[in-house]
Tab-separated table of C-alpha atoms in Angstrom:
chain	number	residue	atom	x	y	z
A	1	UNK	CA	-8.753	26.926	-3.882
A	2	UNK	CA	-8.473	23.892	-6.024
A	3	UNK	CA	-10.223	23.525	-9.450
A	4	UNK	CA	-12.226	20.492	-9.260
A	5	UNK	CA	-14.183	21.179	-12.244
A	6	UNK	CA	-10.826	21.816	-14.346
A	7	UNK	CA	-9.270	18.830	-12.850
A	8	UNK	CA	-12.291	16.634	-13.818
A	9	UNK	CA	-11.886	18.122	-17.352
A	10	UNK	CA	-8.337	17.287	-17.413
A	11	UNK	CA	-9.095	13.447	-17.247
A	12	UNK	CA	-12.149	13.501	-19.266
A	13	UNK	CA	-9.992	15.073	-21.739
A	14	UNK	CA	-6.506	12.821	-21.688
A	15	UNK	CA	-7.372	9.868	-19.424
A	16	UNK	CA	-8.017	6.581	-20.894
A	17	UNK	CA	-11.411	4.243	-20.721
A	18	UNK	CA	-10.130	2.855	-16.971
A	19	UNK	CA	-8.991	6.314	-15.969
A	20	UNK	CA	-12.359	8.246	-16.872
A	21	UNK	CA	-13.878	5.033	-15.210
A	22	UNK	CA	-12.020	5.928	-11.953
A	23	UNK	CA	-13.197	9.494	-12.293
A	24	UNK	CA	-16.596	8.055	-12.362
A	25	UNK	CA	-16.599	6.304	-9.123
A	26	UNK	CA	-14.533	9.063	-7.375
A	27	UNK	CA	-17.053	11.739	-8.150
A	28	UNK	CA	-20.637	9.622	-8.257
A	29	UNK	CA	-19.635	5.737	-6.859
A	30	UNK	CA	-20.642	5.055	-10.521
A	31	UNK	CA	-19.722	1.539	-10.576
A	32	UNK	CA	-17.993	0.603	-13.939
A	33	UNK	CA	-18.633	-2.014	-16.040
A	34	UNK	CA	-17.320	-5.883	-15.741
A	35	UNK	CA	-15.569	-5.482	-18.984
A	36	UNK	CA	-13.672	-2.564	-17.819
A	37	UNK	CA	-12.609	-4.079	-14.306
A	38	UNK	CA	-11.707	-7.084	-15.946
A	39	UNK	CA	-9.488	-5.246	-18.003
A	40	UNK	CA	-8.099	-3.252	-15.020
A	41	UNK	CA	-7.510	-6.739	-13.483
A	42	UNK	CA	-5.254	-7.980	-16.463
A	43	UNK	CA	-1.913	-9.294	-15.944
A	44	UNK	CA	-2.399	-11.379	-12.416
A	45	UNK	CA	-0.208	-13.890	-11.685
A	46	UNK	CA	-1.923	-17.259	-10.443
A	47	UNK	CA	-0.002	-16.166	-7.136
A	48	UNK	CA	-2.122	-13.222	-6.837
A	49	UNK	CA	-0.065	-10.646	-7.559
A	50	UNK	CA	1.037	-7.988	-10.313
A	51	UNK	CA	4.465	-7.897	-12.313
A	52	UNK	CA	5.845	-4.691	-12.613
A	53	UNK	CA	6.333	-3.815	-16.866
A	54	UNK	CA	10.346	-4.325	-14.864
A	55	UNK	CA	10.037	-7.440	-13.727
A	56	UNK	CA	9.013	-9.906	-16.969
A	57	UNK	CA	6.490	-12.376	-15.092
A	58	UNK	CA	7.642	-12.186	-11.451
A	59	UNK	CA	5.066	-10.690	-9.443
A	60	UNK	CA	6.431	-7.264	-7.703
A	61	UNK	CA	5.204	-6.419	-4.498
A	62	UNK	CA	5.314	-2.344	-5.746
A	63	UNK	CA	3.453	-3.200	-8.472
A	64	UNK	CA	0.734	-4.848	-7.107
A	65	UNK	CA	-0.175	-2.380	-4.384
A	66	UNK	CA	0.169	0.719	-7.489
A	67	UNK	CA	-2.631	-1.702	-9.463
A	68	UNK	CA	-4.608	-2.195	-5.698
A	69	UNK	CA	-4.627	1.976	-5.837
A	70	UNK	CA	-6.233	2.271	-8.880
A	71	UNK	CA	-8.808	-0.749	-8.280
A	72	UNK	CA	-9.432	1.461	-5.646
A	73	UNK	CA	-10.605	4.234	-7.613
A	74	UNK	CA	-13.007	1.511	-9.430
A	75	UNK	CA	-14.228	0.109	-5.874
A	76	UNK	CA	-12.602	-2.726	-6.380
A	77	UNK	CA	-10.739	-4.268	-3.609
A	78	UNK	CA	-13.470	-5.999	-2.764
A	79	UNK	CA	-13.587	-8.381	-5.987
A	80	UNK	CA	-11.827	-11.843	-6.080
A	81	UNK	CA	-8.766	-10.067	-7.772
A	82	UNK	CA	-8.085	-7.749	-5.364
A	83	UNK	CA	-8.700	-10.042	-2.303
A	84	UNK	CA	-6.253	-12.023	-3.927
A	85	UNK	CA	-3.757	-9.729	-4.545
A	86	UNK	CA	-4.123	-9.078	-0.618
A	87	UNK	CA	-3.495	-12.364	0.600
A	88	UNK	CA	-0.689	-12.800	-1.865
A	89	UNK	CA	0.979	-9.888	0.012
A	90	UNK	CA	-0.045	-10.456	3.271
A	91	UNK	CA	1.828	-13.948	2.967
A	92	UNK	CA	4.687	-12.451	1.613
A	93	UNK	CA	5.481	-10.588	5.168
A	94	UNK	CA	8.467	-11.682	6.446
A	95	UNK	CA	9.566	-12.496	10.159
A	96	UNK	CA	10.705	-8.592	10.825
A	97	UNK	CA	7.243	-8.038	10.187
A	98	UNK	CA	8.410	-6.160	6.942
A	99	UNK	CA	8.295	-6.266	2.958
A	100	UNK	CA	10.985	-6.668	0.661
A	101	UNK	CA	10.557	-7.350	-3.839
A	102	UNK	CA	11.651	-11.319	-4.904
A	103	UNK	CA	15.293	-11.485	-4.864
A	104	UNK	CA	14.851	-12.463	-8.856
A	105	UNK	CA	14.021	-8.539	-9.471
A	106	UNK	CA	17.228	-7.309	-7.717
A	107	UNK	CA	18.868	-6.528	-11.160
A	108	UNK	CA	15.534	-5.346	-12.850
A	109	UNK	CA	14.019	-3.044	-10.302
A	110	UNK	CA	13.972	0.620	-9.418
A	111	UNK	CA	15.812	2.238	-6.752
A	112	UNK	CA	12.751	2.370	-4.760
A	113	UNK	CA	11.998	-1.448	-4.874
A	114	UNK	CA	15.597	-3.022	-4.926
A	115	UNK	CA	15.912	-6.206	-3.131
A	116	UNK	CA	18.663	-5.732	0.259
A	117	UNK	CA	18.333	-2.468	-0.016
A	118	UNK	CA	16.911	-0.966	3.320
A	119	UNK	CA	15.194	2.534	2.492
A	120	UNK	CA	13.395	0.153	-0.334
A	121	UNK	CA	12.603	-2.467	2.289
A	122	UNK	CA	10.818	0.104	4.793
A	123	UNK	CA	8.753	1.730	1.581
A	124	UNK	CA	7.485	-1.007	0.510
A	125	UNK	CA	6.589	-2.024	4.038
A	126	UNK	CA	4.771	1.106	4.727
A	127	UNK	CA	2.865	0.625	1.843
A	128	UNK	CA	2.172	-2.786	1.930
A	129	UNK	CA	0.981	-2.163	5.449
A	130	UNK	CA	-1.357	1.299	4.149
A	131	UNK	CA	-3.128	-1.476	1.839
A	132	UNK	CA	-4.101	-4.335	4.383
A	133	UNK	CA	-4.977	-1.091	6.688
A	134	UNK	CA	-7.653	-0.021	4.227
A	135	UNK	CA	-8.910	-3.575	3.585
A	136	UNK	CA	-8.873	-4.363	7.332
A	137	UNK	CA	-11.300	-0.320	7.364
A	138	UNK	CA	-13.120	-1.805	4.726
A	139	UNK	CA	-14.073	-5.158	6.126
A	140	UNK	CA	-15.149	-3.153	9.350
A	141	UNK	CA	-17.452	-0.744	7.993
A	142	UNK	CA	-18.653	-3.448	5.448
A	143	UNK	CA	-20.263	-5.554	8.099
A	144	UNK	CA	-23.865	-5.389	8.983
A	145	UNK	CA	-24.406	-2.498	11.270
A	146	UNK	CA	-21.212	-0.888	11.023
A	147	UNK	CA	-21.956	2.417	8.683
A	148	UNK	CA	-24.561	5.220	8.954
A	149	UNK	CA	-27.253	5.512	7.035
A	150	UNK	CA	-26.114	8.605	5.341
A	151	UNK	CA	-22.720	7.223	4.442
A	152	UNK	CA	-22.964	6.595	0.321
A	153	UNK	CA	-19.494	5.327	-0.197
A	154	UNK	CA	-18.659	2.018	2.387
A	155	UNK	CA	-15.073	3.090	1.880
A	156	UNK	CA	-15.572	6.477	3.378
A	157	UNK	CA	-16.784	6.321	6.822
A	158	UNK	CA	-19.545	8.903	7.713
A	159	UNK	CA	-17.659	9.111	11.366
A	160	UNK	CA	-16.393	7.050	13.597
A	161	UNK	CA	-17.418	3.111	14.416
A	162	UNK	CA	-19.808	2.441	16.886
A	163	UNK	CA	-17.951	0.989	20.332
A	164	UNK	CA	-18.427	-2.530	19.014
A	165	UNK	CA	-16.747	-2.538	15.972
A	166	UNK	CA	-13.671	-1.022	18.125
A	167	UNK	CA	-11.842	-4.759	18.171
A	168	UNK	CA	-14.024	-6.095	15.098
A	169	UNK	CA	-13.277	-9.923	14.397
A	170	UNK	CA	-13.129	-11.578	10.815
A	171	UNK	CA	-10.505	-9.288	9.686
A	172	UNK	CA	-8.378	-11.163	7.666
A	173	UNK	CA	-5.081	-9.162	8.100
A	174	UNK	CA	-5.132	-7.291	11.735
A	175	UNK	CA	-2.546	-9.445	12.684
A	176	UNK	CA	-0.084	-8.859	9.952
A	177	UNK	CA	-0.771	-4.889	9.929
A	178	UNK	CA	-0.120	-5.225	14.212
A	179	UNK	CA	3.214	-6.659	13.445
A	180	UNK	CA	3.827	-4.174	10.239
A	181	UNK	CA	3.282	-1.379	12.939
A	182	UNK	CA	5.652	-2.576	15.673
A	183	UNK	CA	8.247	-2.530	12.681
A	184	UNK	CA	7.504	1.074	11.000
A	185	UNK	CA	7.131	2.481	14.797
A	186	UNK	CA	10.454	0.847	15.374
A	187	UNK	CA	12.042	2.778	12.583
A	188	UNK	CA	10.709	6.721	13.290
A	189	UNK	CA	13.275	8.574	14.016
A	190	UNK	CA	12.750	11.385	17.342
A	191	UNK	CA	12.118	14.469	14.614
A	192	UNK	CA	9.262	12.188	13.244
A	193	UNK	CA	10.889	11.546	9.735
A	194	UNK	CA	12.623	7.841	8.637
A	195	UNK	CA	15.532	6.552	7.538
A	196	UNK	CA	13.664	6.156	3.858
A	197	UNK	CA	11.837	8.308	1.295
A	198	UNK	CA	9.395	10.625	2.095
A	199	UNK	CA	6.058	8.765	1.071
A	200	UNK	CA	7.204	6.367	3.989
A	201	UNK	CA	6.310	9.428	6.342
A	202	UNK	CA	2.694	9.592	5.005
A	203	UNK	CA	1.806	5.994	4.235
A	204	UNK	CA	3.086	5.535	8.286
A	205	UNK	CA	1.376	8.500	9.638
A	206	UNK	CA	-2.276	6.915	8.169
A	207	UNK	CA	-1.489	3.704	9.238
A	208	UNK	CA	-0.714	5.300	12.842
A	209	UNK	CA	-3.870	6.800	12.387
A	210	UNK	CA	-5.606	4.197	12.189
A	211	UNK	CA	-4.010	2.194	14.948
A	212	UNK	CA	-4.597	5.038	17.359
A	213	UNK	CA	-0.802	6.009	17.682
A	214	UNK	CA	-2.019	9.474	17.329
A	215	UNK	CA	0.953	10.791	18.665
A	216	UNK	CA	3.009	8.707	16.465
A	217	UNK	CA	0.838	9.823	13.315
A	218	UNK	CA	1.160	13.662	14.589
A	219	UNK	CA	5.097	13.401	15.090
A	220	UNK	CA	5.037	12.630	11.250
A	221	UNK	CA	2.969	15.183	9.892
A	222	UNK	CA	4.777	18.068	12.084
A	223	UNK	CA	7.951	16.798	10.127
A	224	UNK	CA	5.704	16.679	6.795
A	225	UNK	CA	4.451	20.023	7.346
A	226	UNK	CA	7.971	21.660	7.280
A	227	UNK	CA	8.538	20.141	3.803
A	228	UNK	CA	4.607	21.483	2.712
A	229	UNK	CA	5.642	24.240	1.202
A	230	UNK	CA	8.123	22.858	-1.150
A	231	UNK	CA	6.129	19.764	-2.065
A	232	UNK	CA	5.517	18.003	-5.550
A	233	UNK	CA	2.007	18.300	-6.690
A	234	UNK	CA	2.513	14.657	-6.475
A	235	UNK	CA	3.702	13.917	-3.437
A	236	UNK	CA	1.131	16.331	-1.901
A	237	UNK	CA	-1.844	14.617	-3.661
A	238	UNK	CA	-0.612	11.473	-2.644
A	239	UNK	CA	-0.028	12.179	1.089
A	240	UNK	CA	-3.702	14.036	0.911
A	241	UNK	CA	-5.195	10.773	-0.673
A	242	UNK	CA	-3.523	8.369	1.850
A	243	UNK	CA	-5.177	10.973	4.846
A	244	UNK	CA	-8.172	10.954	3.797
A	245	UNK	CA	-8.861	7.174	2.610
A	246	UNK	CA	-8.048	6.376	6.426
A	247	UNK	CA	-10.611	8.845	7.781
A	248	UNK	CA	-8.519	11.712	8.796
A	249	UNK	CA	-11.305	15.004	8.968
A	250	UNK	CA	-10.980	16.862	5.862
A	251	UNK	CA	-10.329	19.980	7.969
A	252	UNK	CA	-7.067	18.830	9.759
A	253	UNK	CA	-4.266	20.972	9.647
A	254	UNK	CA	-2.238	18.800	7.570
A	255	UNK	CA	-5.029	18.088	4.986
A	256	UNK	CA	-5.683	21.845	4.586
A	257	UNK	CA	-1.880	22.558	4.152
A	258	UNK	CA	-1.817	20.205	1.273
A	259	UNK	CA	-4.976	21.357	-0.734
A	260	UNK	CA	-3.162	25.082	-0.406
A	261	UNK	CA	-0.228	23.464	-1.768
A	262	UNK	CA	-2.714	21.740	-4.615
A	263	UNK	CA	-4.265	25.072	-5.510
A	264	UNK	CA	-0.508	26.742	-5.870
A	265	UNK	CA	0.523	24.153	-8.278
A	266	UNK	CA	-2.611	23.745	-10.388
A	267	UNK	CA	-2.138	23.769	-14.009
A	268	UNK	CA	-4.060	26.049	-15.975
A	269	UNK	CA	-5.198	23.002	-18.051
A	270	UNK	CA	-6.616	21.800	-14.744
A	271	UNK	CA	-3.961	19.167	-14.339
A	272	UNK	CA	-1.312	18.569	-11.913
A	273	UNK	CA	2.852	17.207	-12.975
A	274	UNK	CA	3.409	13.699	-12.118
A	275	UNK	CA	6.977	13.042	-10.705
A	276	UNK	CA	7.366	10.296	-13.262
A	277	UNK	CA	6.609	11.624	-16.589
A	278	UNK	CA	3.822	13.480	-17.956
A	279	UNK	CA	2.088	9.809	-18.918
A	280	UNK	CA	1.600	9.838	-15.252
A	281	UNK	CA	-0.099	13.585	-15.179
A	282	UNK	CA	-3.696	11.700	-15.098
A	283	UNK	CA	-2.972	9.399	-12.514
A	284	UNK	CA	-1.769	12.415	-10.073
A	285	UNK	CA	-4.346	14.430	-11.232
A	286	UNK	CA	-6.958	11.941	-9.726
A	287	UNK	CA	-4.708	11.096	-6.523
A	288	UNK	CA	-5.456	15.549	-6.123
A	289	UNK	CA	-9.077	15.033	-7.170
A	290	UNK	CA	-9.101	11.927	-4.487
A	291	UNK	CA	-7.955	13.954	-1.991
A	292	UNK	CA	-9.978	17.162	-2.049
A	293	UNK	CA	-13.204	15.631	-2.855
């Protein structure tokens, strides 16, 4: 079983001012302070998005969707920032219905965000797409009517919509996450895995989720579920996180596989290993504490 307390003690003990902040709202919704999210907002182009510390002042498609993750974890994405940042990407889909970094970044950015490079391209569409998916969940169970009673967080439905909200209207980006879909679903391959890295697999099988492609979604996490056992701490708090910010029951098979695989690779500090440097151990260790909370 994971070690919630020793996690929280892990931040508390190494995160920073916006990281124990984020600890705050994922435990208690305690809202932070302006200050704080203003600081968390710092950086925005006038285009709405982020640069990536790569990039100079381009703004990076990657980058903006990490910084929409951890406004996330402030509940955030509803402030002008982050609605911003949202349109900025939503207009930046192009007529494949996919997403691809400025060509400008091609000699600055990482493997996983180079321009023309295909198993880039579908990443960053699948997680573009996972982003307007949550803001398109949000705006539904933000209007009036729309959430229990006993729900505390708006972001984390107490159980399904009521039949109305089924086709809601005012969502700002249904039709740009429809035409995201038709291009991810046109990309699984028959053994439910795609032609790209792995976090494609579970950014795709919650946006599935959410669309109702259920089989879809399920063909994915079969193919996940063979690669469980030999997972990142990372990877499996981040495919955990994505589940459950989309409303997948905490007691699905594929959610329970991944807390087992977050209890084997526990530190005994209460942390978890990022993939990308232990300056990142905080940041994974609240994707874990995200997931299993």
């Amino acid at each position: 079983m994971v070690d919630l307390d020793a996690a929280i003690g892990f931040v508390v003990a190494h995160g920073d001012a916006v990281e124990r902040a984020r600890l705050s709202w994922l435990r208690a919704g305690a809202a932070p302070s302006p200050e704080l999210l203003d600081s968390a907002e710092v950086g925005q182009t006038p285009t709405g998005g982020w640069p990536a510390v790569w990039g100079a002042d381009v703004a990076s498609v990657d980058a903006t969707c990490f910084r929409l993750a951890e406004l996330d974890d402030l509940g955030a994405l509803g402030r002008p920032a982050a609605r911003r940042a949202l349109d900025w990407l939503a207009s930046r889909q192009q007529a494949d219905g996919g997403w691809e970094e400025d060509p400008a970044l091609a000699d600055d950015a990482p493997w996983w965000a180079r321009p023309g490079d295909p198993e880039a391209r579908l990443y960053l569409t699948a997680t573009v797409t996972f982003w307007l998916t949550v803001a398109d969940l949000d705006a539904r169970h933000a209007a009036p009517g729309r959430r229990a009673a006993h729900s505390p967080d708006p972001r984390w439905p107490a159980g399904p919509p009521d039949q109305a909200a089924g086709a809601y209207a005012g969502s700002a980006y249904t039709g740009v996450v429809q035409t995201a879909v038709q291009a991810l679903a046109g990309q699984l391959q028959p053994d439910g895995t795609f032609p790209s890295y792995l976090a494609v697999g579970w950014l795709s099988a919650a946006v599935f989720h959410r669309q109702e492609l259920f089989y879809e979604s399920a063909r994915i996490q079969v193919a996940l579920a063979d690669r469980m056992p030999k997972l990142s701490p990372a990877n499996a708090a981040s495919l955990a996180a994505a589940l459950r910010r989309v409303g997948v029951d905490e007691q699905h098979w594929t959610l329970v596989a991944a807390r087992r695989r977050l209890a084997e690779t526990q530190r005994s500090d209460g942390g978890w290993e990022s993939d990308d440097g232990h300056q990142f151990d905080v940041h994974t260790t609240l994707a874990a504490i995200r997931a299993c909370r």
